[in-house]
């Protein structure tokens, strides 16, 4: 009881004359994102995840909503070139960032990213649901440059789950792009 009285006198009580709770949050916050190379000024609710912004507000349905808890990797996108589960990021925290989704990996003329081509060549998808997240994660993995063996590729891709079991083909696809880049 004495601790509560002390906190109240020091102004730490939750209702010490300040408005609190959801009513205190603004309805929308203005942010700027560069999404797939296009700068966009957006107004988002403070609690909107990047995943929901991409899918529900911007109609970028390539990024999939899987577990919605950061465990399956289906929602993986690139944020300033690094892979991230978009279901775990509030859109407002990415203000000023560059976001690349599966729709943004191909060249403007439609030429697929080498890893997209390798996924097709190696039949690295079955149902296709996890494929966008797998490819975005694989593109970041290639940039990171620290996966050289199939075991390292599996370890660094372990955050992306495939329920159909195409792991061997996914590793083959990534390995083939690494081999082509090394041959240059």
Backbone as JSON Lines, residues from 0, in Angstrom:
{"i":0,"aa":"X","n":[0.83,-1.2,0.0],"ca":[0.0,0.0,0.0],"c":[0.87,1.25,0.0]}
{"i":1,"aa":"X","n":[1.97,1.21,0.78],"ca":[2.87,2.37,0.85],"c":[3.51,2.62,-0.51]}
{"i":2,"aa":"X","n":[3.87,1.54,-1.24],"ca":[4.46,1.7,-2.57],"c":[3.49,2.38,-3.53]}
{"i":3,"aa":"X","n":[2.22,1.99,-3.47],"ca":[1.2,2.58,-4.34],"c":[1.04,4.07,-4.05]}
{"i":4,"aa":"X","n":[1.03,4.43,-2.78],"ca":[0.9,5.84,-2.41],"c":[2.11,6.63,-2.89]}
{"i":5,"aa":"X","n":[3.31,6.04,-2.77],"ca":[4.52,6.73,-3.22],"c":[4.47,6.95,-4.73]}
{"i":6,"aa":"X","n":[4.07,5.89,-5.48],"ca":[3.98,6.03,-6.94],"c":[2.96,7.08,-7.32]}
{"i":7,"aa":"X","n":[1.86,7.14,-6.6],"ca":[0.83,8.12,-6.89],"c":[1.35,9.53,-6.66]}
{"i":8,"aa":"X","n":[2.07,9.74,-5.58],"ca":[2.6,11.07,-5.3],"c":[3.65,11.48,-6.32]}
{"i":9,"aa":"X","n":[4.38,10.48,-6.87],"ca":[5.4,10.79,-7.87],"c":[4.83,10.87,-9.28]}
{"i":10,"aa":"X","n":[3.54,10.65,-9.41],"ca":[2.91,10.79,-10.72],"c":[2.99,9.56,-11.58]}
{"i":11,"aa":"X","n":[3.24,8.38,-11.0],"ca":[3.32,7.15,-11.78],"c":[2.01,6.41,-11.87]}
{"i":12,"aa":"X","n":[0.99,6.9,-11.22],"ca":[-0.29,6.2,-11.29],"c":[-0.81,6.26,-12.72]}
{"i":13,"aa":"X","n":[-1.45,5.19,-13.19],"ca":[-1.86,5.15,-14.59],"c":[-2.85,6.23,-14.98]}
{"i":14,"aa":"X","n":[-3.62,6.72,-14.04],"ca":[-4.6,7.75,-14.4],"c":[-4.29,9.05,-13.65]}
{"i":15,"aa":"X","n":[-3.03,9.45,-13.65],"ca":[-2.61,10.65,-12.94],"c":[-2.91,11.89,-13.77]}
{"i":16,"aa":"X","n":[-4.13,12.03,-14.21],"ca":[-4.52,13.22,-14.94],"c":[-4.25,13.17,-16.43]}
{"i":17,"aa":"X","n":[-3.76,12.03,-16.93],"ca":[-3.48,11.91,-18.35],"c":[-4.47,10.95,-18.99]}
{"i":18,"aa":"X","n":[-4.82,11.24,-20.19],"ca":[-5.7,10.35,-20.94],"c":[-4.9,9.1,-21.29]}
{"i":19,"aa":"X","n":[-5.47,7.95,-21.13],"ca":[-4.76,6.72,-21.46],"c":[-5.68,5.78,-22.21]}
{"i":20,"aa":"X","n":[-5.11,4.69,-22.71],"ca":[-5.89,3.68,-23.41],"c":[-5.99,3.97,-24.88]}
{"i":21,"aa":"X","n":[-6.7,3.12,-25.61],"ca":[-6.78,3.24,-27.06],"c":[-7.31,4.59,-27.55]}
{"i":22,"aa":"X","n":[-8.14,5.27,-26.77],"ca":[-8.69,6.55,-27.2],"c":[-7.59,7.59,-27.37]}
{"i":23,"aa":"X","n":[-6.44,7.39,-26.69],"ca":[-5.35,8.35,-26.77],"c":[-4.53,8.2,-28.05]}
{"i":24,"aa":"X","n":[-4.66,7.07,-28.74],"ca":[-3.9,6.84,-29.96],"c":[-4.53,7.57,-31.13]}
{"i":25,"aa":"X","n":[-3.71,8.1,-32.02],"ca":[-4.29,8.71,-33.22],"c":[-4.91,7.63,-34.1]}
{"i":26,"aa":"X","n":[-5.91,8.01,-34.87],"ca":[-6.55,7.04,-35.76],"c":[-5.59,6.55,-36.84]}
{"i":27,"aa":"X","n":[-4.79,7.47,-37.38],"ca":[-3.85,7.11,-38.43],"c":[-2.57,7.92,-38.27]}
{"i":28,"aa":"X","n":[-1.49,7.34,-38.75],"ca":[-0.19,7.99,-38.71],"c":[0.36,8.01,-40.14]}
{"i":29,"aa":"X","n":[0.9,9.12,-40.56],"ca":[1.47,9.23,-41.89],"c":[2.87,8.65,-41.94]}
{"i":30,"aa":"X","n":[3.13,7.79,-42.89],"ca":[4.45,7.21,-43.09],"c":[4.78,7.22,-44.58]}
{"i":31,"aa":"X","n":[6.05,7.09,-44.88],"ca":[6.51,6.97,-46.26],"c":[7.28,5.67,-46.4]}
{"i":32,"aa":"X","n":[6.88,4.88,-47.37],"ca":[7.59,3.64,-47.66],"c":[7.89,3.59,-49.16]}
{"i":33,"aa":"X","n":[9.02,3.03,-49.51],"ca":[9.3,2.73,-50.9],"c":[9.04,1.24,-51.07]}
{"i":34,"aa":"X","n":[7.97,0.94,-51.78],"ca":[7.54,-0.45,-51.92],"c":[7.74,-0.88,-53.37]}
{"i":35,"aa":"X","n":[8.58,-1.88,-53.54],"ca":[8.91,-2.39,-54.87],"c":[9.36,-1.27,-55.81]}
{"i":36,"aa":"X","n":[10.17,-0.36,-55.25],"ca":[10.74,0.72,-56.04],"c":[9.88,1.95,-56.18]}
{"i":37,"aa":"X","n":[8.67,1.93,-55.66],"ca":[7.75,3.07,-55.78],"c":[7.55,3.71,-54.41]}
{"i":38,"aa":"X","n":[7.91,5.0,-54.31],"ca":[7.74,5.74,-53.05],"c":[6.26,6.03,-52.84]}
{"i":39,"aa":"X","n":[5.78,5.71,-51.63],"ca":[4.36,5.9,-51.34],"c":[4.19,6.58,-49.99]}
{"i":40,"aa":"X","n":[3.35,7.6,-49.95],"ca":[2.97,8.23,-48.69],"c":[1.66,7.61,-48.27]}
{"i":41,"aa":"X","n":[1.65,7.06,-47.06],"ca":[0.51,6.28,-46.6],"c":[0.04,6.78,-45.24]}
{"i":42,"aa":"X","n":[-1.21,6.53,-44.95],"ca":[-1.76,6.8,-43.62],"c":[-2.25,5.46,-43.09]}
{"i":43,"aa":"X","n":[-1.63,5.03,-41.98],"ca":[-1.94,3.7,-41.45],"c":[-2.37,3.81,-39.99]}
{"i":44,"aa":"X","n":[-3.18,2.87,-39.58],"ca":[-3.55,2.78,-38.17],"c":[-2.3,2.34,-37.4]}
{"i":45,"aa":"X","n":[-2.1,2.83,-36.19],"ca":[-0.87,2.51,-35.46],"c":[-0.65,1.03,-35.23]}
{"i":46,"aa":"X","n":[-1.68,0.24,-35.19],"ca":[-1.58,-1.18,-34.9],"c":[-1.56,-2.06,-36.16]}
{"i":47,"aa":"X","n":[-1.49,-1.46,-37.34],"ca":[-1.48,-2.23,-38.58],"c":[-0.12,-2.86,-38.8]}
{"i":48,"aa":"X","n":[-0.11,-4.17,-39.01],"ca":[1.16,-4.82,-39.32],"c":[1.56,-4.53,-40.77]}
{"i":49,"aa":"X","n":[2.83,-4.66,-41.04],"ca":[3.29,-4.47,-42.41],"c":[2.61,-5.47,-43.34]}
{"i":50,"aa":"X","n":[2.44,-6.7,-42.87],"ca":[1.75,-7.73,-43.66],"c":[0.35,-7.28,-44.05]}
{"i":51,"aa":"X","n":[-0.41,-6.81,-43.08],"ca":[-1.78,-6.38,-43.39],"c":[-1.8,-5.15,-44.3]}
{"i":52,"aa":"X","n":[-0.85,-4.25,-44.11],"ca":[-0.77,-3.09,-45.01],"c":[-0.53,-3.56,-46.44]}
{"i":53,"aa":"X","n":[0.42,-4.47,-46.62],"ca":[0.75,-4.94,-47.97],"c":[-0.44,-5.66,-48.61]}
{"i":54,"aa":"X","n":[-1.06,-6.56,-47.88],"ca":[-2.13,-7.37,-48.45],"c":[-3.47,-6.64,-48.53]}
{"i":55,"aa":"X","n":[-3.88,-6.06,-47.41],"ca":[-5.24,-5.52,-47.34],"c":[-5.37,-4.1,-47.9]}
{"i":56,"aa":"X","n":[-4.34,-3.28,-47.72],"ca":[-4.44,-1.9,-48.18],"c":[-3.83,-1.69,-49.57]}
{"i":57,"aa":"X","n":[-2.77,-2.44,-49.88],"ca":[-2.06,-2.22,-51.14],"c":[-2.27,-3.35,-52.15]}
{"i":58,"aa":"X","n":[-3.05,-4.35,-51.79],"ca":[-3.39,-5.47,-52.69],"c":[-2.16,-6.2,-53.23]}
{"i":59,"aa":"X","n":[-1.12,-6.29,-52.42],"ca":[0.06,-7.07,-52.79],"c":[-0.1,-8.45,-52.17]}
{"i":60,"aa":"X","n":[-0.86,-9.3,-52.85],"ca":[-1.24,-10.59,-52.28],"c":[-0.16,-11.65,-52.38]}
{"i":61,"aa":"X","n":[0.96,-11.35,-53.02],"ca":[2.05,-12.33,-53.1],"c":[2.61,-12.67,-51.74]}
{"i":62,"aa":"X","n":[2.64,-11.71,-50.85],"ca":[3.09,-11.97,-49.48],"c":[1.97,-12.68,-48.76]}
{"i":63,"aa":"X","n":[2.24,-13.88,-48.28],"ca":[1.18,-14.73,-47.72],"c":[1.08,-14.57,-46.21]}
{"i":64,"aa":"X","n":[-0.15,-14.68,-45.72],"ca":[-0.39,-14.72,-44.28],"c":[-0.5,-16.19,-43.89]}
{"i":65,"aa":"X","n":[0.51,-16.65,-43.17],"ca":[0.52,-18.05,-42.74],"c":[0.08,-18.16,-41.3]}
{"i":66,"aa":"X","n":[1.04,-18.27,-40.4],"ca":[0.73,-18.46,-38.98],"c":[0.36,-17.15,-38.29]}
{"i":67,"aa":"X","n":[0.8,-16.01,-38.83],"ca":[0.56,-14.69,-38.25],"c":[1.24,-14.54,-36.89]}
{"i":68,"aa":"X","n":[2.24,-15.39,-36.62],"ca":[2.98,-15.33,-35.35],"c":[4.49,-15.38,-35.57]}
{"i":69,"aa":"X","n":[4.95,-15.18,-36.8],"ca":[6.39,-15.18,-37.08],"c":[7.05,-16.54,-37.01]}
{"i":70,"aa":"X","n":[6.28,-17.59,-37.16],"ca":[6.86,-18.92,-37.04],"c":[7.01,-19.66,-38.35]}
{"i":71,"aa":"X","n":[6.27,-19.28,-39.4],"ca":[6.3,-20.06,-40.64],"c":[7.09,-19.4,-41.77]}
{"i":72,"aa":"X","n":[7.24,-18.09,-41.74],"ca":[8.03,-17.4,-42.76],"c":[7.28,-17.12,-44.06]}
{"i":73,"aa":"X","n":[6.01,-17.48,-44.15],"ca":[5.26,-17.25,-45.4],"c":[5.16,-15.77,-45.74]}
{"i":74,"aa":"X","n":[5.28,-14.91,-44.75],"ca":[5.11,-13.47,-44.96],"c":[6.45,-12.74,-45.12]}
{"i":75,"aa":"X","n":[7.52,-13.47,-45.35],"ca":[8.85,-12.85,-45.44],"c":[8.92,-11.87,-46.6]}
{"i":76,"aa":"X","n":[9.4,-10.67,-46.31],"ca":[9.68,-9.64,-47.31],"c":[11.07,-9.11,-47.02]}
{"i":77,"aa":"X","n":[11.56,-8.27,-47.91],"ca":[12.86,-7.65,-47.7],"c":[12.65,-6.22,-47.22]}
{"i":78,"aa":"X","n":[13.26,-5.88,-46.1],"ca":[13.22,-4.52,-45.57],"c":[14.64,-3.98,-45.66]}
{"i":79,"aa":"X","n":[14.84,-2.98,-46.5],"ca":[16.19,-2.45,-46.76],"c":[17.16,-3.6,-47.06]}
{"i":80,"aa":"X","n":[16.68,-4.58,-47.82],"ca":[17.49,-5.7,-48.28],"c":[17.62,-6.86,-47.31]}
{"i":81,"aa":"X","n":[17.09,-6.72,-46.11],"ca":[17.18,-7.81,-45.13],"c":[15.83,-8.48,-44.98]}
{"i":82,"aa":"X","n":[15.84,-9.78,-44.8],"ca":[14.59,-10.52,-44.69],"c":[13.94,-10.28,-43.33]}
{"i":83,"aa":"X","n":[12.61,-10.22,-43.37],"ca":[11.86,-9.99,-42.13],"c":[10.46,-10.57,-42.28]}
{"i":84,"aa":"X","n":[9.95,-11.13,-41.21],"ca":[8.56,-11.6,-41.18],"c":[7.68,-10.36,-41.06]}
{"i":85,"aa":"X","n":[6.92,-10.07,-42.09],"ca":[6.13,-8.84,-42.09],"c":[4.97,-8.89,-41.11]}
{"i":86,"aa":"X","n":[4.62,-10.07,-40.61],"ca":[3.54,-10.15,-39.62],"c":[4.0,-9.66,-38.26]}
{"i":87,"aa":"X","n":[5.31,-9.58,-38.05],"ca":[5.83,-9.16,-36.74],"c":[6.19,-7.69,-36.69]}
{"i":88,"aa":"X","n":[6.05,-6.97,-37.79],"ca":[6.46,-5.56,-37.82],"c":[5.24,-4.66,-37.96]}
{"i":89,"aa":"X","n":[5.15,-3.68,-37.1],"ca":[4.12,-2.67,-37.28],"c":[4.56,-1.76,-38.42]}
{"i":90,"aa":"X","n":[3.64,-1.44,-39.3],"ca":[3.98,-0.64,-40.48],"c":[4.61,0.7,-40.08]}
{"i":91,"aa":"X","n":[4.11,1.31,-39.0],"ca":[4.62,2.63,-38.6],"c":[6.09,2.58,-38.2]}
{"i":92,"aa":"X","n":[6.57,1.41,-37.78],"ca":[7.98,1.3,-37.37],"c":[8.91,1.22,-38.57]}
{"i":93,"aa":"X","n":[8.36,1.06,-39.77],"ca":[9.18,0.95,-40.98],"c":[9.14,2.23,-41.81]}
{"i":94,"aa":"X","n":[8.69,3.31,-41.21],"ca":[8.65,4.6,-41.9],"c":[10.02,4.92,-42.5]}
{"i":95,"aa":"X","n":[10.04,5.24,-43.78],"ca":[11.28,5.58,-44.48],"c":[12.03,4.39,-45.05]}
{"i":96,"aa":"X","n":[11.55,3.18,-44.82],"ca":[12.25,1.98,-45.29],"c":[11.88,1.63,-46.73]}
{"i":97,"aa":"X","n":[12.74,0.79,-47.3],"ca":[12.47,0.22,-48.63],"c":[11.99,-1.21,-48.44]}
{"i":98,"aa":"X","n":[10.81,-1.5,-48.96],"ca":[10.2,-2.82,-48.82],"c":[10.15,-3.49,-50.18]}
{"i":99,"aa":"X","n":[10.62,-4.72,-50.25],"ca":[10.53,-5.49,-51.49],"c":[9.73,-6.74,-51.21]}
{"i":100,"aa":"X","n":[8.68,-6.92,-51.99],"ca":[7.86,-8.14,-51.9],"c":[8.19,-9.01,-53.11]}
{"i":101,"aa":"X","n":[7.56,-10.17,-53.17],"ca":[7.78,-11.06,-54.31],"c":[7.44,-10.35,-55.62]}
{"i":102,"aa":"X","n":[6.47,-9.46,-55.59],"ca":[6.08,-8.74,-56.81],"c":[7.17,-7.8,-57.3]}
{"i":103,"aa":"X","n":[8.09,-7.41,-56.41],"ca":[9.13,-6.46,-56.75],"c":[10.46,-7.08,-57.12]}
{"i":104,"aa":"X","n":[10.55,-8.39,-57.12],"ca":[11.84,-9.03,-57.41],"c":[12.16,-9.08,-58.9]}
{"i":105,"aa":"X","n":[11.16,-9.26,-59.72],"ca":[11.4,-9.31,-61.18],"c":[11.74,-7.92,-61.68]}
{"i":106,"aa":"X","n":[12.46,-7.85,-62.77],"ca":[12.8,-6.58,-63.41],"c":[11.52,-5.94,-63.97]}
{"i":107,"aa":"X","n":[11.55,-4.61,-64.17],"ca":[10.37,-3.95,-64.74],"c":[9.94,-4.54,-66.1]}
{"i":108,"aa":"X","n":[10.89,-5.11,-66.84],"ca":[10.52,-5.7,-68.14],"c":[9.95,-7.12,-67.99]}
{"i":109,"aa":"X","n":[9.83,-7.58,-66.75],"ca":[9.25,-8.9,-66.52],"c":[10.25,-10.02,-66.37]}
{"i":110,"aa":"X","n":[11.53,-9.72,-66.55],"ca":[12.55,-10.75,-66.38],"c":[12.6,-11.17,-64.92]}
{"i":111,"aa":"X","n":[12.46,-12.46,-64.7],"ca":[12.44,-12.96,-63.33],"c":[13.8,-12.84,-62.67]}
{"i":112,"aa":"X","n":[13.8,-12.72,-61.36],"ca":[15.03,-12.77,-60.58],"c":[15.64,-14.16,-60.79]}
{"i":113,"aa":"X","n":[16.96,-14.27,-60.81],"ca":[17.58,-15.6,-61.01],"c":[17.06,-16.67,-60.05]}
{"i":114,"aa":"X","n":[16.74,-16.28,-58.82],"ca":[16.22,-17.3,-57.89],"c":[14.79,-17.7,-58.25]}
{"i":115,"aa":"X","n":[14.0,-16.78,-58.77],"ca":[12.67,-17.16,-59.25],"c":[12.79,-18.16,-60.39]}
{"i":116,"aa":"X","n":[13.73,-17.89,-61.31],"ca":[13.95,-18.83,-62.42],"c":[14.42,-20.19,-61.89]}
{"i":117,"aa":"X","n":[15.32,-20.16,-60.9],"ca":[15.84,-21.42,-60.34],"c":[14.74,-22.21,-59.63]}
{"i":118,"aa":"X","n":[13.82,-21.52,-58.97],"ca":[12.7,-22.23,-58.34],"c":[11.87,-22.96,-59.4]}
{"i":119,"aa":"X","n":[11.66,-22.32,-60.53],"ca":[10.91,-22.97,-61.61],"c":[11.71,-24.15,-62.16]}
{"i":120,"aa":"X","n":[12.99,-23.89,-62.45],"ca":[13.86,-24.92,-63.03],"c":[13.96,-26.16,-62.15]}
{"i":121,"aa":"X","n":[14.01,-25.96,-60.83],"ca":[14.19,-27.08,-59.9],"c":[12.89,-27.55,-59.26]}
{"i":122,"aa":"X","n":[11.76,-27.06,-59.75],"ca":[10.46,-27.44,-59.21],"c":[10.46,-27.31,-57.68]}
{"i":123,"aa":"X","n":[10.88,-26.12,-57.22],"ca":[11.09,-25.9,-55.79],"c":[9.84,-25.43,-55.07]}
{"i":124,"aa":"X","n":[8.7,-25.69,-55.63],"ca":[7.45,-25.36,-54.95],"c":[6.42,-26.41,-55.32]}
{"i":125,"aa":"X","n":[5.53,-26.64,-54.41],"ca":[4.46,-27.59,-54.72],"c":[3.12,-26.84,-54.65]}
{"i":126,"aa":"X","n":[2.63,-26.58,-53.46],"ca":[1.36,-25.83,-53.4],"c":[1.6,-24.35,-53.72]}
{"i":127,"aa":"X","n":[2.82,-23.87,-53.5],"ca":[3.16,-22.5,-53.84],"c":[2.9,-21.49,-52.74]}
{"i":128,"aa":"X","n":[2.23,-21.91,-51.67],"ca":[1.86,-20.95,-50.64],"c":[3.09,-20.35,-49.96]}
{"i":129,"aa":"X","n":[4.09,-21.15,-49.67],"ca":[5.28,-20.66,-48.98],"c":[6.29,-20.05,-49.94]}
{"i":130,"aa":"X","n":[6.11,-20.24,-51.24],"ca":[7.11,-19.86,-52.24],"c":[7.52,-18.39,-52.19]}
{"i":131,"aa":"X","n":[6.6,-17.42,-52.1],"ca":[7.07,-16.03,-52.05],"c":[7.99,-15.75,-50.88]}
{"i":132,"aa":"X","n":[7.64,-16.26,-49.7],"ca":[8.49,-16.06,-48.53],"c":[9.82,-16.79,-48.68]}
{"i":133,"aa":"X","n":[9.77,-18.0,-49.25],"ca":[11.0,-18.76,-49.47],"c":[11.93,-18.0,-50.42]}
{"i":134,"aa":"X","n":[11.38,-17.47,-51.49],"ca":[12.2,-16.77,-52.48],"c":[12.77,-15.48,-51.89]}
{"i":135,"aa":"X","n":[11.94,-14.7,-51.18],"ca":[12.46,-13.46,-50.56],"c":[13.57,-13.8,-49.56]}
{"i":136,"aa":"X","n":[13.36,-14.83,-48.77],"ca":[14.38,-15.23,-47.81],"c":[15.64,-15.71,-48.53]}
{"i":137,"aa":"X","n":[15.45,-16.47,-49.62],"ca":[16.59,-16.96,-50.4],"c":[17.38,-15.84,-51.05]}
{"i":138,"aa":"X","n":[16.68,-14.8,-51.53],"ca":[17.37,-13.65,-52.13],"c":[18.25,-12.97,-51.09]}
{"i":139,"aa":"X","n":[17.72,-12.81,-49.87],"ca":[18.53,-12.22,-48.8],"c":[19.69,-13.13,-48.45]}
{"i":140,"aa":"X","n":[19.44,-14.42,-48.43],"ca":[20.5,-15.38,-48.13],"c":[21.63,-15.26,-49.15]}
{"i":141,"aa":"X","n":[21.29,-15.12,-50.42],"ca":[22.32,-14.97,-51.45],"c":[23.14,-13.7,-51.21]}
{"i":142,"aa":"X","n":[22.44,-12.61,-50.84],"ca":[23.14,-11.35,-50.57],"c":[24.05,-11.47,-49.36]}
{"i":143,"aa":"X","n":[23.59,-12.19,-48.34],"ca":[24.37,-12.35,-47.12],"c":[25.66,-13.09,-47.39]}
{"i":144,"aa":"X","n":[25.62,-14.04,-48.34],"ca":[26.81,-14.72,-48.78],"c":[27.47,-15.66,-47.79]}
{"i":145,"aa":"X","n":[26.78,-16.06,-46.75],"ca":[27.41,-16.95,-45.79],"c":[26.9,-18.39,-45.84]}
{"i":146,"aa":"X","n":[26.12,-18.73,-46.82],"ca":[25.66,-20.1,-46.98],"c":[26.31,-20.68,-48.23]}
{"i":147,"aa":"X","n":[27.19,-21.62,-48.04],"ca":[27.93,-22.2,-49.17],"c":[27.57,-23.66,-49.41]}
{"i":148,"aa":"X","n":[27.13,-24.35,-48.39],"ca":[26.84,-25.78,-48.53],"c":[25.34,-26.01,-48.36]}
{"i":149,"aa":"X","n":[24.86,-27.17,-48.8],"ca":[23.43,-27.48,-48.6],"c":[23.03,-27.42,-47.12]}
{"i":150,"aa":"X","n":[23.92,-27.84,-46.24],"ca":[23.62,-27.8,-44.8],"c":[23.48,-26.35,-44.32]}
{"i":151,"aa":"X","n":[24.37,-25.47,-44.79],"ca":[24.28,-24.06,-44.41],"c":[23.03,-23.42,-44.99]}
{"i":152,"aa":"X","n":[22.69,-23.77,-46.22],"ca":[21.47,-23.24,-46.84],"c":[20.26,-23.68,-46.02]}
{"i":153,"aa":"X","n":[20.2,-24.96,-45.65],"ca":[19.07,-25.45,-44.84],"c":[18.99,-24.69,-43.51]}
{"i":154,"aa":"X","n":[20.15,-24.49,-42.86],"ca":[20.16,-23.79,-41.58],"c":[19.66,-22.35,-41.73]}
{"i":155,"aa":"X","n":[20.14,-21.65,-42.75],"ca":[19.76,-20.25,-42.91],"c":[18.36,-20.06,-43.5]}
{"i":156,"aa":"X","n":[17.79,-21.13,-44.03],"ca":[16.41,-21.08,-44.52],"c":[15.44,-21.72,-43.53]}
{"i":157,"aa":"X","n":[15.91,-22.08,-42.35],"ca":[15.07,-22.83,-41.41],"c":[13.89,-22.02,-40.87]}
{"i":158,"aa":"X","n":[13.91,-20.7,-41.03],"ca":[12.78,-19.88,-40.59],"c":[11.62,-19.88,-41.56]}
{"i":159,"aa":"X","n":[11.8,-20.53,-42.69],"ca":[10.74,-20.61,-43.7],"c":[10.3,-22.07,-43.82]}
{"i":160,"aa":"X","n":[9.07,-22.32,-43.45],"ca":[8.56,-23.69,-43.46],"c":[7.82,-23.99,-44.75]}
{"i":161,"aa":"X","n":[8.0,-25.23,-45.22],"ca":[7.26,-25.74,-46.38],"c":[6.53,-26.99,-45.94]}
{"i":162,"aa":"X","n":[5.23,-26.92,-45.91],"ca":[4.46,-28.06,-45.44],"c":[4.37,-29.16,-46.5]}
{"i":163,"aa":"X","n":[4.68,-28.83,-47.75],"ca":[4.62,-29.84,-48.81],"c":[5.91,-30.66,-48.88]}
{"i":164,"aa":"X","n":[6.98,-30.19,-48.27],"ca":[8.22,-30.95,-48.24],"c":[9.11,-30.75,-49.44]}
{"i":165,"aa":"X","n":[9.12,-29.56,-50.03],"ca":[9.97,-29.28,-51.19],"c":[11.35,-28.78,-50.78]}
{"i":166,"aa":"X","n":[11.74,-29.07,-49.56],"ca":[13.01,-28.52,-49.07],"c":[14.19,-28.88,-49.96]}
{"i":167,"aa":"X","n":[14.28,-30.11,-50.39],"ca":[15.42,-30.52,-51.23],"c":[15.47,-29.69,-52.5]}
{"i":168,"aa":"X","n":[14.33,-29.47,-53.13],"ca":[14.31,-28.69,-54.36],"c":[14.62,-27.22,-54.11]}
{"i":169,"aa":"X","n":[14.19,-26.7,-52.95],"ca":[14.49,-25.31,-52.6],"c":[15.99,-25.14,-52.41]}
{"i":170,"aa":"X","n":[16.61,-26.07,-51.69],"ca":[18.07,-26.02,-51.49],"c":[18.76,-26.14,-52.85]}
{"i":171,"aa":"X","n":[18.28,-27.03,-53.72],"ca":[18.87,-27.18,-55.05],"c":[18.79,-25.87,-55.83]}
{"i":172,"aa":"X","n":[17.65,-25.19,-55.74],"ca":[17.47,-23.93,-56.48],"c":[18.45,-22.87,-55.98]}
{"i":173,"aa":"X","n":[18.55,-22.73,-54.67],"ca":[19.46,-21.73,-54.1],"c":[20.91,-22.09,-54.46]}
{"i":174,"aa":"X","n":[21.23,-23.37,-54.32],"ca":[22.59,-23.81,-54.63],"c":[22.94,-23.53,-56.09]}
{"i":175,"aa":"X","n":[21.99,-23.71,-57.0],"ca":[22.27,-23.47,-58.42],"c":[22.55,-22.0,-58.69]}
{"i":176,"aa":"X","n":[21.86,-21.09,-58.0],"ca":[22.12,-19.65,-58.19],"c":[23.5,-19.3,-57.63]}
{"i":177,"aa":"X","n":[23.84,-19.87,-56.48],"ca":[25.18,-19.65,-55.93],"c":[26.24,-20.13,-56.92]}
{"i":178,"aa":"X","n":[26.03,-21.31,-57.5],"ca":[27.01,-21.85,-58.46],"c":[27.13,-20.96,-59.69]}
{"i":179,"aa":"X","n":[25.99,-20.44,-60.19],"ca":[26.03,-19.55,-61.36],"c":[26.75,-18.25,-61.03]}
{"i":180,"aa":"X","n":[26.51,-17.71,-59.84],"ca":[27.19,-16.46,-59.45],"c":[28.68,-16.68,-59.27]}
{"i":181,"aa":"X","n":[29.07,-17.85,-58.75],"ca":[30.49,-18.15,-58.58],"c":[31.19,-18.39,-59.9]}
{"i":182,"aa":"X","n":[30.44,-18.85,-60.91],"ca":[31.02,-19.14,-62.23],"c":[31.29,-17.87,-63.03]}
{"i":183,"aa":"X","n":[30.69,-16.76,-62.62],"ca":[30.87,-15.5,-63.37],"c":[32.28,-14.98,-63.21]}
